[in-house]
Every structure is written in C-alpha cells, then in structure tokens.
Amino acid sequence: MAELDDIRSFIAVAETGGFGRAAQILGLSKSIVSRRVSKLEEELGTRLLSRTTRGVSPTEAGNEFKARSERILAELEEAREAVAQQAGGVAGRLRLAMPLTFGNRHVAPLLRELALKYPRLEIDVHASDQYVDLIGERFDAAIRVGTLKDSSLIARRIAPVHTSVLGSPSYFARKGRPATPHDLAEHDCLLYTGTAEQEWTFRMGKRWVSVRPPGRLRSDSGETLLEWAVAGLGLVVLPNFIASDAIHSGALKHALLDYPMPTRGLYVVRPPGAFVPGKVRVLIDLLVERFGGTPYWDPCQMAMQERGVSREAPWESGEAVARVVAAPEHQPA
C-alpha cells in the first residue's frame, strides 16, 4: 500500500505540475509528497520528473510510468468495486464538485441520503461557482449547469434548466412590465457577473435576439440577485431552481413570457473511460431519479406550457450522453 501511495503522489504531481498543488489535492504536506516521489525515483533508478524554476513536468520515462500506473490503479479500483458490490454496498471516496447555490439547495439533501445508505462511502464536496479542472484536480464527478461543448469528458444530461425574467409586484407597480425585450432599456435590471456573457437572449418569432440590459446592481451570486429582486430593486434573470420558491409564493412574477429564453442543461460530468465507479453510478442514478424529466423546481415551465409557448432551444438534442468541454456557459448557480 505504501508503494501505491508513492505512485498516487507521483501521478498527482505530474498532472498538476507542482508539488504544492499535488499536496493540496492529496491532503498531505508538500514535504511528504516530495519524499514519496523521491523514494519512487530511487527505487526505479531513474528520474520521473523534470524540475525547473517554471514548474515540474514528467520525463519521457515519467510519462511511460504514469500511463502504466494509471491503468494499474484503474484495474485496482474496478477490483475493489466488484468486491464491494458482492458485499452489497458502495465504498470508497467520492470527490464531487458542484455549484454553490444549486448544490446547497438541491444536491446536499441527496448526498445526505447517499451517506446514510452507504456507510462505507466517503463524500468530499467542493461547492463553488468557480470552475474546477475535473481531471487535473482529481475529481470523480462534477455537476454543471449551462451549455457544454465537445471535449474528452463524459456528460450525462439530467434535466433542462429554464430561466425567466422576473420582478416583484412592487417593482411592476412602480415601473410597469416590459412588453418586449427592447423595453428593458427603460428598466432597472439586476445583472449576474459570474460569466463573461452579459447579454440576455430571447426568441422573437423565429430569431434569437440579444439585448444588453442596463443596471447599476451586479453580483456573481444568484442568491444575492434573488434577494434584490424580491425587494423590488429591479428585473432579474434567474434559473428556476433558484427562483422557484419566490415564484410559488408570489414574491416574484414573470415578465416577457411570450419571449422565451434559451434552455440550458443540468449535467453530471466525469473523466473519460468506459468504467463507471459504483460511487459515481449511485450518484448519477439518484440525480436522474429526483431531477429527471420536468424537475420539481420548474413551476414557471408549467406556466409557459399553459400559455402554449415552447421553451426548448433548437440546439437541445435531448441525448443522455455526450462528450463535453470542462468549461460550461454558466447560469447563476
């Protein structure tokens, strides 16, 4: 087992390009990681890493050793999974990245269920709206909200994510409702800064039209924007999974229902490979069970259907599995 720990330390350094970052990921001190790699190089009688002032990178021998070691560790993980399944349970450490608001509101209760159901399962959660490198930071899976592009990662589309223009009754009483997206120029808008995209996009007839809304209040937190909107400070665009309670209570009302916004997606992404660890599989199965189809947080989607307005964007294929990029176009999360 000590030799396997040495190998894992070497792989972490090779993938992250530094001993400090590898130590952070492994939860160890930098000196321990350095000592393990040095011990491994001494036993093998060759340099596995090239150390320069600009960082650390694998040598030719290091790349070869890394590739073979990763296969060995993957087979070991499969063997453990097979034994765990025969024993009637899921074991190991699940390292998961998830968006802050969506994760705390909707995923955390599911993780509690997994922890109670599988007492030998360790769960390590990174909850943040900041992008994480799934492979480089050695996550088993990540939950992503947005539009995903092609890459080597494997994604499972769990549910659609709908967004709406919303305002409080007090705001509409003071400023009125916009009749078309172009009327937003005359309104106070609350702007999400968690993405480089600062335009609001609507379907007008057969065309997609983008407008840049004016606004003096900005935040990278969907929860903050929600609070401001409920207080009557302006119009906001929020995904239903954040705004559903406020919509249900009447604290927020819809605007521009005749001009639907693009449909995004809720995804689970994982590193490439045919083998799906049991700890990841049970997570995906539970997410599909609870969020699949029309999610429970989508009351405004039902309102759209009652008005006969389709929310599906033309690029939504509905396929369950796709290869995706690690950097999604985020919704307020």
Short mmCIF file of C-alpha atoms in Angstrom, two decimals:
data_model
loop_
_atom_site.label_atom_id
_atom_site.label_comp_id
_atom_site.label_asym_id
_atom_site.label_seq_id
_atom_site.Cartn_x
_atom_site.Cartn_y
_atom_site.Cartn_z
CA MET A 1 0.00 0.00 0.00
CA ALA A 2 2.90 2.36 0.70
CA GLU A 3 4.15 1.85 -2.86
CA LEU A 4 0.68 2.64 -4.22
CA ASP A 5 0.66 5.85 -2.19
CA ASP A 6 4.00 6.77 -3.74
CA ILE A 7 2.58 6.16 -7.21
CA ARG A 8 -0.53 8.25 -6.49
CA SER A 9 1.67 11.08 -5.26
CA PHE A 10 3.77 10.96 -8.43
CA ILE A 11 0.67 10.98 -10.66
CA ALA A 12 -0.76 13.96 -8.77
CA VAL A 13 2.47 15.93 -9.21
CA ALA A 14 2.70 15.01 -12.90
CA GLU A 15 -0.89 16.10 -13.55
CA THR A 16 -0.82 19.34 -11.56
CA GLY A 17 2.70 20.44 -12.46
CA GLY A 18 3.79 21.09 -8.90
CA PHE A 19 4.36 19.51 -5.50
CA GLY A 20 2.37 22.16 -3.63
CA ARG A 21 -0.79 21.76 -5.67
CA ALA A 22 -0.50 17.97 -5.60
CA ALA A 23 -0.13 18.06 -1.83
CA GLN A 24 -3.24 20.22 -1.53
CA ILE A 25 -5.28 17.80 -3.62
CA LEU A 26 -3.99 14.76 -1.71
CA GLY A 27 -4.48 16.41 1.67
CA LEU A 28 -0.81 15.95 2.57
CA SER A 29 2.16 18.18 3.31
CA LYS A 30 4.41 19.20 0.44
CA SER A 31 7.39 17.52 2.10
CA ILE A 32 5.58 14.16 2.30
CA VAL A 33 4.68 14.27 -1.40
CA SER A 34 8.23 15.23 -2.35
CA ARG A 35 9.66 12.44 -0.20
CA ARG A 36 7.33 9.86 -1.76
CA VAL A 37 8.27 10.84 -5.31
CA SER A 38 11.99 10.84 -4.48
CA LYS A 39 11.64 7.40 -2.93
CA LEU A 40 9.88 6.12 -6.05
CA GLU A 41 12.58 7.54 -8.34
CA GLU A 42 15.29 5.97 -6.18
CA GLU A 43 13.63 2.56 -6.30
CA LEU A 44 13.19 2.76 -10.08
CA GLY A 45 16.67 4.12 -10.63
CA THR A 46 15.55 6.93 -12.96
CA ARG A 47 14.19 10.44 -12.98
CA LEU A 48 10.41 10.57 -13.39
CA LEU A 49 10.07 14.34 -13.14
CA SER A 50 11.95 17.25 -14.63
CA ARG A 51 12.22 20.05 -12.07
CA THR A 52 12.77 23.62 -13.28
CA THR A 53 12.08 27.11 -11.95
CA ARG A 54 8.94 27.18 -14.13
CA GLY A 55 7.45 24.03 -12.63
CA VAL A 56 7.54 20.26 -12.79
CA SER A 57 6.82 18.02 -15.77
CA PRO A 58 7.20 14.27 -16.43
CA THR A 59 10.28 13.00 -18.21
CA GLU A 60 9.91 10.51 -21.05
CA ALA A 61 10.28 7.70 -18.52
CA GLY A 62 7.83 9.51 -16.25
CA ASN A 63 5.15 9.67 -18.97
CA GLU A 64 5.54 5.95 -19.63
CA PHE A 65 5.41 5.08 -15.94
CA LYS A 66 2.40 7.36 -15.40
CA ALA A 67 0.39 5.76 -18.21
CA ARG A 68 1.05 2.23 -16.99
CA SER A 69 0.45 3.18 -13.35
CA GLU A 70 -2.90 4.78 -14.17
CA ARG A 71 -4.04 1.54 -15.82
CA ILE A 72 -2.96 -0.44 -12.75
CA LEU A 73 -4.80 1.90 -10.38
CA ALA A 74 -7.91 1.79 -12.57
CA GLU A 75 -7.91 -2.02 -12.50
CA LEU A 76 -7.41 -1.96 -8.74
CA GLU A 77 -10.41 0.37 -8.41
CA GLU A 78 -12.51 -1.95 -10.57
CA ALA A 79 -11.49 -4.91 -8.39
CA ARG A 80 -12.49 -3.03 -5.24
CA GLU A 81 -15.82 -2.07 -6.82
CA ALA A 82 -16.53 -5.68 -7.74
CA VAL A 83 -15.84 -6.86 -4.19
CA ALA A 84 -17.89 -4.01 -2.71
CA GLN A 85 -20.85 -4.88 -4.94
CA GLN A 86 -20.70 -8.52 -3.90
CA ALA A 87 -20.69 -7.35 -0.30
CA GLY A 88 -23.86 -5.42 -1.05
CA GLY A 89 -22.57 -1.87 -0.77
CA VAL A 90 -20.66 1.06 -2.25
CA ALA A 91 -17.33 2.04 -0.72
CA GLY A 92 -14.50 4.46 -1.35
CA ARG A 93 -14.14 8.23 -1.58
CA LEU A 94 -16.43 10.28 -3.83
CA ARG A 95 -14.85 13.63 -4.67
CA LEU A 96 -17.54 15.89 -6.14
CA ALA A 97 -17.56 19.47 -7.42
CA MET A 98 -20.91 21.29 -7.55
CA PRO A 99 -22.25 24.84 -7.99
CA LEU A 100 -22.74 26.68 -4.73
CA THR A 101 -26.43 27.63 -4.71
CA PHE A 102 -27.75 24.69 -6.73
CA GLY A 103 -25.60 22.31 -4.75
CA ASN A 104 -26.62 23.59 -1.34
CA ARG A 105 -30.31 23.79 -2.24
CA HIS A 106 -30.83 20.63 -4.25
CA VAL A 107 -27.79 18.30 -4.17
CA ALA A 108 -26.85 18.39 -0.48
CA PRO A 109 -30.04 16.56 0.61
CA LEU A 110 -29.28 13.80 -1.91
CA LEU A 111 -25.72 13.46 -0.64
CA ARG A 112 -27.12 13.08 2.87
CA GLU A 113 -29.20 10.16 1.59
CA LEU A 114 -26.16 8.55 -0.01
CA ALA A 115 -24.15 8.94 3.21
CA LEU A 116 -26.90 7.26 5.24
CA LYS A 117 -27.44 4.47 2.72
CA TYR A 118 -23.76 3.67 2.17
CA PRO A 119 -21.86 3.96 5.48
CA ARG A 120 -18.56 2.94 3.85
CA LEU A 121 -18.77 5.75 1.29
CA GLU A 122 -16.66 8.86 1.95
CA ILE A 123 -18.00 12.07 0.37
CA ASP A 124 -15.72 15.05 -0.25
CA VAL A 125 -17.61 18.03 -1.73
CA HIS A 126 -16.19 21.18 -3.30
CA ALA A 127 -19.09 23.68 -3.50
CA SER A 128 -18.20 26.75 -5.54
CA ASP A 129 -19.28 28.65 -8.62
CA GLN A 130 -15.64 28.78 -9.71
CA TYR A 131 -14.56 26.44 -12.49
CA VAL A 132 -12.58 23.37 -11.42
CA ASP A 133 -10.32 21.21 -13.56
CA LEU A 134 -12.01 17.83 -13.22
CA ILE A 135 -9.01 15.75 -14.27
CA GLY A 136 -6.20 17.96 -13.02
CA GLU A 137 -7.77 18.30 -9.57
CA ARG A 138 -8.74 14.62 -9.47
CA PHE A 139 -12.50 14.91 -9.03
CA ASP A 140 -14.63 11.81 -9.59
CA ALA A 141 -17.52 13.89 -10.94
CA ALA A 142 -18.85 17.41 -11.21
CA ILE A 143 -22.33 18.85 -11.51
CA ARG A 144 -22.50 21.54 -14.16
CA VAL A 145 -25.22 23.99 -15.16
CA GLY A 146 -25.05 25.59 -18.58
CA THR A 147 -24.25 24.74 -22.18
CA LEU A 148 -21.47 22.19 -22.67
CA LYS A 149 -19.23 21.83 -25.68
CA ASP A 150 -17.13 19.00 -27.05
CA SER A 151 -14.16 17.52 -25.17
CA SER A 152 -12.94 14.26 -23.70
CA LEU A 153 -15.13 14.42 -20.59
CA ILE A 154 -18.25 12.29 -20.40
CA ALA A 155 -21.53 14.02 -19.54
CA ARG A 156 -24.95 12.77 -18.53
CA ARG A 157 -27.74 15.27 -19.13
CA ILE A 158 -30.02 15.11 -16.11
CA ALA A 159 -32.65 17.80 -16.74
CA PRO A 160 -33.37 21.00 -18.64
CA VAL A 161 -32.62 24.31 -16.96
CA HIS A 162 -35.08 27.10 -17.76
CA THR A 163 -34.58 30.76 -16.97
CA SER A 164 -37.10 33.59 -16.73
CA VAL A 165 -37.26 37.36 -16.43
CA LEU A 166 -38.72 38.09 -13.01
CA GLY A 167 -39.73 41.08 -10.92
CA SER A 168 -41.57 41.77 -7.69
CA PRO A 169 -45.17 43.07 -7.57
CA SER A 170 -43.86 46.31 -6.04
CA TYR A 171 -41.41 46.79 -8.91
CA PHE A 172 -44.10 46.23 -11.55
CA ALA A 173 -46.43 48.63 -9.72
CA ARG A 174 -43.71 51.30 -9.84
CA LYS A 175 -42.16 50.71 -13.27
CA GLY A 176 -44.65 48.58 -15.21
CA ARG A 177 -43.92 45.40 -17.17
CA PRO A 178 -41.77 45.39 -20.31
CA ALA A 179 -43.83 44.46 -23.37
CA THR A 180 -40.87 43.31 -25.49
CA PRO A 181 -37.17 42.62 -24.79
CA HIS A 182 -36.31 46.01 -26.29
CA ASP A 183 -38.28 47.70 -23.47
CA LEU A 184 -35.65 46.51 -20.98
CA ALA A 185 -33.65 49.62 -21.87
CA GLU A 186 -36.17 51.59 -19.79
CA HIS A 187 -35.98 49.31 -16.75
CA ASP A 188 -33.69 48.68 -13.79
CA CYS A 189 -32.00 45.31 -14.28
CA LEU A 190 -30.05 43.18 -11.81
CA LEU A 191 -27.01 41.68 -13.53
CA TYR A 192 -25.19 38.40 -12.96
CA THR A 193 -21.41 38.77 -13.24
CA GLY A 194 -20.45 35.11 -12.84
CA THR A 195 -19.99 34.75 -16.60
CA ALA A 196 -18.45 36.81 -19.38
CA GLU A 197 -21.81 36.79 -21.17
CA GLN A 198 -23.62 39.96 -20.13
CA GLU A 199 -26.48 39.88 -22.65
CA TRP A 200 -29.98 38.49 -22.22
CA THR A 201 -31.14 36.38 -25.17
CA PHE A 202 -34.77 35.90 -26.23
CA ARG A 203 -36.62 34.20 -29.06
CA MET A 204 -38.62 36.71 -31.08
CA GLY A 205 -40.55 34.82 -33.73
CA LYS A 206 -38.02 32.60 -35.47
CA ARG A 207 -34.99 34.65 -34.44
CA TRP A 208 -32.83 34.79 -31.34
CA VAL A 209 -32.27 38.38 -30.23
CA SER A 210 -29.74 39.50 -27.61
CA VAL A 211 -30.06 42.71 -25.61
CA ARG A 212 -27.64 44.25 -23.14
CA PRO A 213 -29.75 45.25 -20.13
CA PRO A 214 -28.84 48.36 -18.15
CA GLY A 215 -28.29 48.06 -14.41
CA ARG A 216 -26.37 49.57 -11.52
CA LEU A 217 -26.63 46.49 -9.26
CA ARG A 218 -24.45 43.50 -10.09
CA SER A 219 -23.41 40.29 -8.33
CA ASP A 220 -21.84 36.91 -9.02
CA SER A 221 -24.31 35.35 -6.55
CA GLY A 222 -27.71 34.15 -7.68
CA GLU A 223 -28.94 34.31 -4.08
CA THR A 224 -27.99 37.98 -3.83
CA LEU A 225 -29.80 38.79 -7.08
CA LEU A 226 -32.84 36.92 -5.79
CA GLU A 227 -32.92 38.98 -2.60
CA TRP A 228 -32.60 42.23 -4.54
CA ALA A 229 -35.38 41.24 -6.94
CA VAL A 230 -37.77 40.30 -4.11
CA ALA A 231 -37.00 43.67 -2.52
CA GLY A 232 -38.22 45.40 -5.68
CA LEU A 233 -34.86 46.74 -6.84
CA GLY A 234 -35.17 45.58 -10.43
CA LEU A 235 -35.80 42.88 -13.01
CA VAL A 236 -33.65 39.77 -12.87
CA VAL A 237 -32.97 36.69 -15.00
CA LEU A 238 -32.69 33.60 -12.82
CA PRO A 239 -32.88 29.85 -13.35
CA ASN A 240 -36.00 28.28 -11.90
CA PHE A 241 -34.02 26.19 -9.43
CA ILE A 242 -33.11 29.42 -7.61
CA ALA A 243 -36.36 31.35 -8.08
CA SER A 244 -39.00 28.61 -7.73
CA ASP A 245 -39.90 29.30 -4.09
CA ALA A 246 -40.25 33.04 -4.73
CA ILE A 247 -42.39 32.35 -7.81
CA HIS A 248 -44.60 29.94 -5.90
CA SER A 249 -45.12 32.39 -3.03
CA GLY A 250 -45.89 35.28 -5.37
CA ALA A 251 -42.84 37.28 -4.26
CA LEU A 252 -41.69 37.30 -7.89
CA LYS A 253 -43.77 37.45 -11.06
CA HIS A 254 -42.90 36.69 -14.67
CA ALA A 255 -42.24 39.18 -17.42
CA LEU A 256 -41.79 38.65 -21.16
CA LEU A 257 -43.41 35.20 -21.13
CA ASP A 258 -44.03 35.48 -24.87
CA TYR A 259 -40.28 35.73 -25.48
CA PRO A 260 -38.68 32.52 -24.16
CA MET A 261 -35.01 32.39 -23.23
CA PRO A 262 -32.63 29.57 -24.28
CA THR A 263 -32.90 26.27 -22.46
CA ARG A 264 -29.66 25.10 -20.86
CA GLY A 265 -28.98 21.82 -19.09
CA LEU A 266 -28.11 20.21 -15.78
CA TYR A 267 -25.27 17.73 -16.27
CA VAL A 268 -23.08 15.34 -14.37
CA VAL A 269 -19.63 15.15 -15.95
CA ARG A 270 -16.90 12.63 -15.22
CA PRO A 271 -13.43 11.78 -16.54
CA PRO A 272 -13.23 9.74 -19.76
CA GLY A 273 -13.33 5.96 -19.63
CA ALA A 274 -15.80 3.11 -20.06
CA PHE A 275 -15.64 2.08 -16.41
CA VAL A 276 -18.05 3.99 -14.16
CA PRO A 277 -17.15 3.56 -10.46
CA GLY A 278 -20.04 2.46 -8.27
CA LYS A 279 -19.76 5.63 -6.16
CA VAL A 280 -20.33 7.74 -9.28
CA ARG A 281 -23.03 5.47 -10.63
CA VAL A 282 -25.18 5.67 -7.49
CA LEU A 283 -24.85 9.46 -7.53
CA ILE A 284 -25.96 9.69 -11.17
CA ASP A 285 -28.85 7.27 -10.62
CA LEU A 286 -30.15 9.32 -7.69
CA LEU A 287 -29.86 12.60 -9.60
CA VAL A 288 -31.80 11.12 -12.53
CA GLU A 289 -34.44 9.72 -10.19
CA ARG A 290 -35.01 13.05 -8.39
CA PHE A 291 -34.37 15.64 -11.10
CA GLY A 292 -35.05 13.83 -14.39
CA GLY A 293 -37.88 14.83 -16.72
CA THR A 294 -39.51 18.07 -15.54
CA PRO A 295 -37.76 18.97 -12.26
CA TYR A 296 -39.82 19.87 -9.22
CA TRP A 297 -38.42 23.42 -9.23
CA ASP A 298 -39.97 24.30 -12.61
CA PRO A 299 -43.36 25.96 -11.88
CA CYS A 300 -42.67 28.67 -14.46
CA GLN A 301 -42.12 26.00 -17.12
CA MET A 302 -45.66 24.83 -16.40
CA ALA A 303 -46.88 28.42 -16.78
CA MET A 304 -45.18 28.61 -20.17
CA GLN A 305 -46.83 25.38 -21.30
CA GLU A 306 -50.23 26.67 -20.22
CA ARG A 307 -49.69 29.67 -22.49
CA GLY A 308 -48.65 27.38 -25.33
CA VAL A 309 -45.12 28.75 -25.57
CA SER A 310 -42.33 26.24 -26.21
CA ARG A 311 -39.16 26.75 -24.14
CA GLU A 312 -36.96 24.25 -25.98
CA ALA A 313 -33.96 25.80 -27.68
CA PRO A 314 -33.14 24.43 -31.16
CA TRP A 315 -29.74 23.13 -30.05
CA GLU A 316 -31.16 20.91 -27.29
CA SER A 317 -30.91 17.39 -28.68
CA GLY A 318 -32.09 15.59 -25.54
CA GLU A 319 -29.38 12.95 -25.82
CA ALA A 320 -28.42 11.47 -22.47
CA VAL A 321 -24.69 11.03 -23.10
CA ALA A 322 -22.28 13.40 -24.84
CA ARG A 323 -18.63 14.34 -24.86
CA VAL A 324 -18.27 17.80 -23.38
CA VAL A 325 -15.80 20.52 -22.55
CA ALA A 326 -14.82 21.28 -18.99
CA ALA A 327 -15.88 24.95 -19.21
CA PRO A 328 -19.66 25.45 -19.40
CA GLU A 329 -21.52 28.66 -20.02
CA HIS A 330 -22.81 29.20 -16.50
CA GLN A 331 -26.20 30.14 -15.26
CA PRO A 332 -26.42 31.94 -11.89
CA ALA A 333 -25.70 28.98 -9.62
#
